[in-house]
Amino acid sequence: MSVDQLRLWARLESLSRLTDPDRPWTRRSFTSRFLEGRAWLAAEFRAAGLETAIDAGGNLIGRIEGTEQGLKPILIGSHSDTVPSGGRYDGILGVLAALEVAQSLIESGTRLRHPLEVVDFLAEEPSEFEGLSCIGSRAMSGALTPQHLALRRADGMSLEEGIAYVGGRPAEIALSARRPGSIAAYLEVHIEQGRVLENEAKPVGIVTDIVGIRRERITVTGRADHAGATPMPLRSDALVGAARLIEAAYGRALATSGDEQPLVATFGKIEVSPNAANAVPGEVVMTLEVRSGNEAAVSTFGTALVRDVQPELAALRLAVTAEPISNVAPVACAPAVRTAIADAAKANDLGTRDLPSGAGHDGVFVSRLGPIGMIFVPCLDGRSHAPEEAIEPGQAADGARALAGAVSLLDERLD
Ligand code: HGY
Ligand code: MN
Ligand code: MN
């Protein structure tokens, strides 16, 4: 069974163009733009011959029945939402490679033993609901709580309302969550979002594990004052305190770069108030995100940072607090799935390289339901979460070929 490279590339072009025109490429979850993309995807799923529906958690799922009764489904897919001003391929490559594999199976008359489900997971990227990510895969795996559903975004919409807005049925999420062991396997094709495969000229990366991610809300409290009339020794400038925390976090994370499991720390989101050129910042609220394969290091980084920098901030007449937002442990990809990917790549003469994922993915939650694996393809200069993100048509097709081969092998090998 072969995949159609031209059709895959044409679909990538079509879906990526459904973006906020003023900030390519942007298709934020829970927006009308996202629904445009979903409508297009659902039409493509149906045209390809998939039984298509949206599940309770808002995931778009296209299904092909298997030949053997009672076998658990193989899931393949990714996400179709983006970060603001993100790239064209993060997420949709995995959804459209999965669709290409499913359609090629149907067209070639190949029937798998297992049911096959192509999934577009809702809101994989940090959402406007307090930054919560992987919302659809949390819902599918029973990890979306009533507290999550009660989160509200700036315009007042609750996550519960948001899931209904995209066609989900929030009241049914708890009951319809899938059970551990309910899937045969999950595979996702994704751009690497790093430089390893490009540097080593390897077309396929076999992911070994997905890093753990912890996000905390750090609040620095000072006092808003007149920027002209307030002498420097009397100020409580919250942004100066935030700068000390940011500098300290950067240095501590940098120091781990040579470790076997390095840690990365990012303050990517920051709000200053009153945020006026002529006012001393009275408060800073920012998100500390820490990632590593080393779970213990991730869980203690924020607490240690605040504890150690707090005296310096007190001397600046500032207070600092840290509140957890989310915490996801690192997850290992399943050996049987990794082997199937390696065998499929070999059968397609595609060179491979094992590597960890520094990015988070829905597979972290889907791993609660069964064995997972990820197939990385190179992207230009490793760039992602930026409009410069780029891949070649052949690279996209290589990912789809490896996926097609791995699905066929897992279908033969798994019960
Ligand atoms: O943030 C991540 O790692 C992923 O791109 N959502
Ligand atoms: Mn992403
Ligand atoms: Mn992604």
Short mmCIF file of C-alpha atoms and ligand atoms in Angstrom, two decimals, residues 79 81 83 90-91 124-126 190 193 359-360 384-385, ligand 2:
data_model
loop_
_atom_site.label_atom_id
_atom_site.label_comp_id
_atom_site.label_asym_id
_atom_site.label_seq_id
_atom_site.Cartn_x
_atom_site.Cartn_y
_atom_site.Cartn_z
CA HIS A 79 -4.08 18.06 16.65
CA ASP A 81 -5.01 23.85 16.69
CA VAL A 83 -0.09 28.41 19.04
CA ASP A 90 2.83 21.39 14.03
CA GLY A 91 -0.19 19.13 14.58
CA GLU A 124 -3.39 20.19 22.30
CA GLU A 125 -1.72 23.61 22.61
CA PRO A 126 -1.99 25.62 25.86
CA HIS A 190 4.91 15.06 14.19
CA GLN A 193 10.64 20.79 16.49
CA ALA A 359 7.77 18.92 23.18
CA GLY A 360 4.64 17.75 24.92
CA SER A 384 8.60 25.50 15.30
CA HIS A 385 6.00 27.58 17.12
MN MN B 2 3.00 22.79 19.41
#
